[in-house]
PDB file of C-alpha atoms in Angstrom:
ATOM      1  CA  MET A1340     100.992 242.144  98.752  1.00  0.00           C
ATOM      2  CA  LYS A1341     103.600 243.114 101.358  1.00  0.00           C
ATOM      3  CA  GLN A1342     107.247 242.981 100.880  1.00  0.00           C
ATOM      4  CA  TYR A1343     109.430 239.976 102.259  1.00  0.00           C
ATOM      5  CA  SER A1344     110.913 242.133 104.923  1.00  0.00           C
ATOM      6  CA  GLU A1345     107.527 243.557 106.084  1.00  0.00           C
ATOM      7  CA  LEU A1346     105.939 240.092 106.240  1.00  0.00           C
ATOM      8  CA  TYR A1347     108.979 238.740 108.373  1.00  0.00           C
ATOM      9  CA  LYS A1348     108.642 241.630 110.924  1.00  0.00           C
ATOM     10  CA  LEU A1349     105.012 240.477 111.625  1.00  0.00           C
ATOM     11  CA  LEU A1350     106.456 237.622 113.315  1.00  0.00           C
ATOM     12  CA  THR A1351     107.742 237.698 116.852  1.00  0.00           C
ATOM     13  CA  GLN A1352     110.827 235.813 117.940  1.00  0.00           C
ATOM     14  CA  THR A1353     108.966 234.418 120.894  1.00  0.00           C
ATOM     15  CA  ASP A1354     106.583 232.690 118.292  1.00  0.00           C
ATOM     16  CA  LEU A1355     109.336 231.337 116.311  1.00  0.00           C
ATOM     17  CA  ALA A1356     110.979 229.926 119.559  1.00  0.00           C
ATOM     18  CA  ARG A1357     107.768 228.176 120.641  1.00  0.00           C
ATOM     19  CA  VAL A1358     107.560 226.542 117.119  1.00  0.00           C
ATOM     20  CA  ALA A1359     111.213 225.450 117.524  1.00  0.00           C
ATOM     21  CA  ARG A1360     110.514 223.935 120.871  1.00  0.00           C
ATOM     22  CA  LYS A1361     107.477 221.917 119.751  1.00  0.00           C
ATOM     23  CA  ALA A1362     109.301 220.700 116.684  1.00  0.00           C
ATOM     24  CA  ARG A1363     112.379 220.114 118.355  1.00  0.00           C
ATOM     25  CA  MET A1364     114.349 222.057 115.901  1.00  0.00           C
ATOM     26  CA  ASP A1365     117.081 224.580 115.827  1.00  0.00           C
ATOM     27  CA  ILE A1366     115.605 228.049 115.985  1.00  0.00           C
ATOM     28  CA  ASP A1367     117.704 229.078 113.094  1.00  0.00           C
ATOM     29  CA  ASP A1368     115.925 226.416 110.961  1.00  0.00           C
ATOM     30  CA  VAL A1369     112.518 227.704 112.029  1.00  0.00           C
ATOM     31  CA  ARG A1370     113.658 231.283 111.157  1.00  0.00           C
ATOM     32  CA  GLN A1371     114.753 230.008 107.769  1.00  0.00           C
ATOM     33  CA  GLU A1372     111.464 228.336 107.227  1.00  0.00           C
ATOM     34  CA  ALA A1373     109.696 231.672 108.209  1.00  0.00           C
ATOM     35  CA  ARG A1374     111.937 233.462 105.849  1.00  0.00           C
ATOM     36  CA  LEU A1375     110.981 231.039 102.856  1.00  0.00           C
ATOM     37  CA  LEU A1376     107.170 231.268 103.655  1.00  0.00           C
ATOM     38  CA  CYS A1377     107.619 235.240 103.603  1.00  0.00           C
ATOM     39  CA  TRP A1378     109.311 235.219 100.329  1.00  0.00           C
ATOM     40  CA  SER A1379     106.857 232.880  98.749  1.00  0.00           C
ATOM     41  CA  MET A1380     104.051 235.120  99.873  1.00  0.00           C
ATOM     42  CA  ALA A1381     105.879 238.250  98.698  1.00  0.00           C
ATOM     43  CA  THR A1382     106.579 236.691  95.191  1.00  0.00           C
ATOM     44  CA  GLY A1383     102.972 235.227  95.085  1.00  0.00           C
ATOM     45  CA  GLN A1384     104.081 231.732  94.948  1.00  0.00           C
ATOM     46  CA  SER A1385     102.230 230.728  98.187  1.00  0.00           C
ATOM     47  CA  THR A1386      98.688 229.317  98.826  1.00  0.00           C
ATOM     48  CA  TYR A1387      97.857 232.159 101.016  1.00  0.00           C
ATOM     49  CA  ASN A1388      94.186 233.362 100.653  1.00  0.00           C
ATOM     50  CA  GLU A1389      93.579 236.778 102.352  1.00  0.00           C
ATOM     51  CA  GLN A1390      90.011 235.782 102.973  1.00  0.00           C
ATOM     52  CA  LYS A1391      90.965 233.026 105.224  1.00  0.00           C
ATOM     53  CA  GLY A1392      93.146 235.074 107.614  1.00  0.00           C
ATOM     54  CA  THR A1393      96.122 237.558 107.997  1.00  0.00           C
ATOM     55  CA  PRO A1394      99.592 237.051 106.640  1.00  0.00           C
ATOM     56  CA  LYS A1395     100.838 236.338 110.052  1.00  0.00           C
ATOM     57  CA  GLN A1396      98.008 233.684 110.574  1.00  0.00           C
ATOM     58  CA  TYR A1397      99.004 231.865 107.550  1.00  0.00           C
ATOM     59  CA  ILE A1398     102.744 231.848 108.160  1.00  0.00           C
ATOM     60  CA  MET A1399     102.228 230.761 111.745  1.00  0.00           C
ATOM     61  CA  GLY A1400      99.753 228.135 110.722  1.00  0.00           C
ATOM     62  CA  CYS A1401     102.415 226.784 108.238  1.00  0.00           C
ATOM     63  CA  LEU A1402     105.105 226.813 110.940  1.00  0.00           C
ATOM     64  CA  TRP A1403     102.938 225.156 113.467  1.00  0.00           C
ATOM     65  CA  GLY A1404     102.129 222.454 110.890  1.00  0.00           C
ATOM     66  CA  LEU A1405     105.746 221.812 110.164  1.00  0.00           C
ATOM     67  CA  ALA A1406     106.185 221.873 114.078  1.00  0.00           C
ATOM     68  CA  ASP A1407     103.556 219.137 114.468  1.00  0.00           C
ATOM     69  CA  HIS A1408     105.086 217.185 111.587  1.00  0.00           C
ATOM     70  CA  GLU A1409     108.520 217.208 113.032  1.00  0.00           C
ATOM     71  CA  HIS A1410     107.289 216.586 116.513  1.00  0.00           C
ATOM     72  CA  PHE A1411     105.507 213.483 115.193  1.00  0.00           C
ATOM     73  CA  HIS A1412     108.480 212.073 113.314  1.00  0.00           C
ATOM     74  CA  ALA A1413     110.592 212.775 116.620  1.00  0.00           C
ATOM     75  CA  HIS A1414     108.093 210.643 118.539  1.00  0.00           C
ATOM     76  CA  GLN A1415     107.874 208.044 115.916  1.00  0.00           C
ATOM     77  CA  GLU A1416     111.785 207.738 115.835  1.00  0.00           C
ATOM     78  CA  ALA A1417     111.825 207.537 119.772  1.00  0.00           C
ATOM     79  CA  ASN A1418     109.215 204.639 119.691  1.00  0.00           C
ATOM     80  CA  GLU A1419     111.141 202.796 116.934  1.00  0.00           C
ATOM     81  CA  ALA A1420     114.280 203.128 119.044  1.00  0.00           C
ATOM     82  CA  THR A1421     112.289 201.908 122.053  1.00  0.00           C
ATOM     83  CA  ASP A1422     110.755 199.082 120.142  1.00  0.00           C
ATOM     84  CA  HIS A1423     114.043 197.988 118.946  1.00  0.00           C
ATOM     85  CA  LEU A1424     115.477 197.960 122.413  1.00  0.00           C
ATOM     86  CA  MET A1425     112.498 195.939 123.712  1.00  0.00           C
ATOM     87  CA  GLU A1426     112.915 193.339 120.970  1.00  0.00           C
ATOM     88  CA  ILE A1427     116.678 193.000 122.015  1.00  0.00           C
ATOM     89  CA  MET A1428     115.666 192.534 125.533  1.00  0.00           C
ATOM     90  CA  GLU A1429     113.159 189.862 124.660  1.00  0.00           C
ATOM     91  CA  ASP A1430     115.586 188.139 122.551  1.00  0.00           C
ATOM     92  CA  GLU A1431     117.980 187.968 125.488  1.00  0.00           C
ATOM     93  CA  GLY A1432     115.401 186.769 127.625  1.00  0.00           C
ATOM     94  CA  SER A1433     115.884 189.597 130.188  1.00  0.00           C
ATOM     95  CA  ASN A1434     112.322 189.486 131.325  1.00  0.00           C
ATOM     96  CA  PRO A1435     112.563 190.102 135.145  1.00  0.00           C
ATOM     97  CA  LEU A1436     109.643 187.876 136.088  1.00  0.00           C
ATOM     98  CA  GLU A1437     111.212 184.941 134.058  1.00  0.00           C
ATOM     99  CA  LYS A1438     114.597 185.501 135.715  1.00  0.00           C
ATOM    100  CA  LEU A1439     113.038 185.328 139.105  1.00  0.00           C
ATOM    101  CA  LEU A1440     111.095 182.168 138.222  1.00  0.00           C
ATOM    102  CA  GLU A1441     114.313 180.716 136.770  1.00  0.00           C
ATOM    103  CA  ASP A1442     116.264 181.480 139.945  1.00  0.00           C
ATOM    104  CA  GLU A1443     113.523 179.829 141.903  1.00  0.00           C
ATOM    105  CA  LYS A1444     113.780 176.669 139.862  1.00  0.00           C
ATOM    106  CA  LEU A1445     117.446 176.481 140.615  1.00  0.00           C
ATOM    107  CA  LYS A1446     117.029 177.062 144.496  1.00  0.00           C
ATOM    108  CA  THR A1447     114.540 174.194 144.436  1.00  0.00           C
ATOM    109  CA  GLY A1448     116.338 171.949 142.371  1.00  0.00           C
ATOM    110  CA  HIS A1449     113.729 171.773 139.635  1.00  0.00           C
ATOM    111  CA  TYR A1450     115.876 173.134 137.003  1.00  0.00           C
ATOM    112  CA  LEU A1451     116.824 171.480 133.482  1.00  0.00           C
ATOM    113  CA  PRO A1452     119.692 173.205 131.884  1.00  0.00           C
ATOM    114  CA  ASP A1453     119.301 174.423 128.228  1.00  0.00           C
ATOM    115  CA  SER A1454     120.436 171.266 126.085  1.00  0.00           C
ATOM    116  CA  THR A1455     121.923 173.453 123.482  1.00  0.00           C
ATOM    117  CA  GLN A1456     124.480 174.841 125.892  1.00  0.00           C
ATOM    118  CA  PHE A1457     125.216 171.306 127.062  1.00  0.00           C
ATOM    119  CA  THR A1458     125.603 169.722 123.627  1.00  0.00           C
ATOM    120  CA  ALA A1459     127.416 172.573 121.945  1.00  0.00           C
ATOM    121  CA  ALA A1460     130.888 171.241 123.123  1.00  0.00           C
ATOM    122  CA  MET A1461     130.166 167.552 122.272  1.00  0.00           C
ATOM    123  CA  THR A1462     131.879 165.572 119.518  1.00  0.00           C
ATOM    124  CA  LEU A1463     129.757 163.572 117.201  1.00  0.00           C
ATOM    125  CA  GLU A1464     130.222 160.411 118.925  1.00  0.00           C
ATOM    126  CA  GLU A1465     129.214 161.988 122.324  1.00  0.00           C
ATOM    127  CA  MET A1466     126.042 163.381 120.885  1.00  0.00           C
ATOM    128  CA  LEU A1467     125.147 160.057 119.245  1.00  0.00           C
ATOM    129  CA  TRP A1468     125.796 158.258 122.473  1.00  0.00           C
ATOM    130  CA  PHE A1469     123.672 160.838 124.289  1.00  0.00           C
ATOM    131  CA  SER A1470     120.851 160.339 121.644  1.00  0.00           C
ATOM    132  CA  GLY A1471     120.817 156.617 122.856  1.00  0.00           C
ATOM    133  CA  ALA A1472     123.042 155.049 120.102  1.00  0.00           C
ATOM    134  CA  SER A1473     124.988 151.923 121.093  1.00  0.00           C
ATOM    135  CA  TYR A1474     128.774 151.954 121.072  1.00  0.00           C
ATOM    136  CA  ALA A1475     128.577 149.474 118.258  1.00  0.00           C
ATOM    137  CA  ALA A1476     126.358 151.905 116.183  1.00  0.00           C
ATOM    138  CA  ILE A1477     128.620 154.817 116.963  1.00  0.00           C
ATOM    139  CA  SER A1478     131.562 152.842 115.975  1.00  0.00           C
ATOM    140  CA  GLU A1479     130.045 151.785 112.521  1.00  0.00           C
ATOM    141  CA  PHE A1480     128.593 155.325 111.934  1.00  0.00           C
ATOM    142  CA  THR A1481     131.795 157.130 112.519  1.00  0.00           C
ATOM    143  CA  GLY A1482     134.545 154.693 111.719  1.00  0.00           C
ATOM    144  CA  ILE A1483     136.021 154.942 115.212  1.00  0.00           C
ATOM    145  CA  GLY A1484     136.877 151.744 116.916  1.00  0.00           C
ATOM    146  CA  LYS A1485     134.211 150.568 119.559  1.00  0.00           C
ATOM    147  CA  THR A1486     136.870 150.493 122.372  1.00  0.00           C
ATOM    148  CA  THR A1487     137.956 153.990 121.440  1.00  0.00           C
ATOM    149  CA  VAL A1488     134.457 155.287 121.546  1.00  0.00           C
ATOM    150  CA  PHE A1489     133.771 153.670 124.859  1.00  0.00           C
ATOM    151  CA  LYS A1490     137.148 155.036 126.471  1.00  0.00           C
ATOM    152  CA  ARG A1491     136.367 158.748 125.072  1.00  0.00           C
ATOM    153  CA  ILE A1492     132.826 158.807 126.343  1.00  0.00           C
ATOM    154  CA  SER A1493     133.677 157.178 129.623  1.00  0.00           C
ATOM    155  CA  LYS A1494     136.360 159.640 130.111  1.00  0.00           C
ATOM    156  CA  LYS A1495     134.222 162.665 129.365  1.00  0.00           C
ATOM    157  CA  PHE A1496     131.229 161.603 131.365  1.00  0.00           C
ATOM    158  CA  GLN A1497     132.841 159.824 134.394  1.00  0.00           C
ATOM    159  CA  GLY A1498     130.455 161.385 136.799  1.00  0.00           C
ATOM    160  CA  LEU A1499     127.432 160.090 135.064  1.00  0.00           C
ATOM    161  CA  LYS A1500     126.107 156.729 136.230  1.00  0.00           C
ATOM    162  CA  GLY A1501     124.626 154.123 133.857  1.00  0.00           C
ATOM    163  CA  LEU A1502     126.958 154.407 131.025  1.00  0.00           C
ATOM    164  CA  LYS A1503     125.912 151.850 128.293  1.00  0.00           C
TER     165      LYS A1503
END
């Protein structure tokens, strides 16, 4: 078997640079991998079989395998990042078509606001009143006087017609 340095000299820097580009790795990392492969061959610790090809073919085959592996993982990480961004966008309801449809509903007056935004700032007695409870039932449930409940709700919802 050849010495480590002789094996490494079989490799061209252009070949190593191609592997680095494919793997999206630093060229120094690819060179280090190549040196490790040459060392393992020189010491007889590799799986190299001279009946299956030349030492250069074996080393380059291993490096290209590494490049494919790294390239796959880079794409997988990019896909995971893209999927995560898409999930965030879907959670925020940022679908452009849905936004256009919502804008059209607003323009035509066929829009009902999200009730959770409307009820988030309500007190317990206001939510009970909005749910259809009478002033007497609200007073009994909360312990607040019936007149106080009526005044609070009337003041808060002055613009609404048909207060009970």
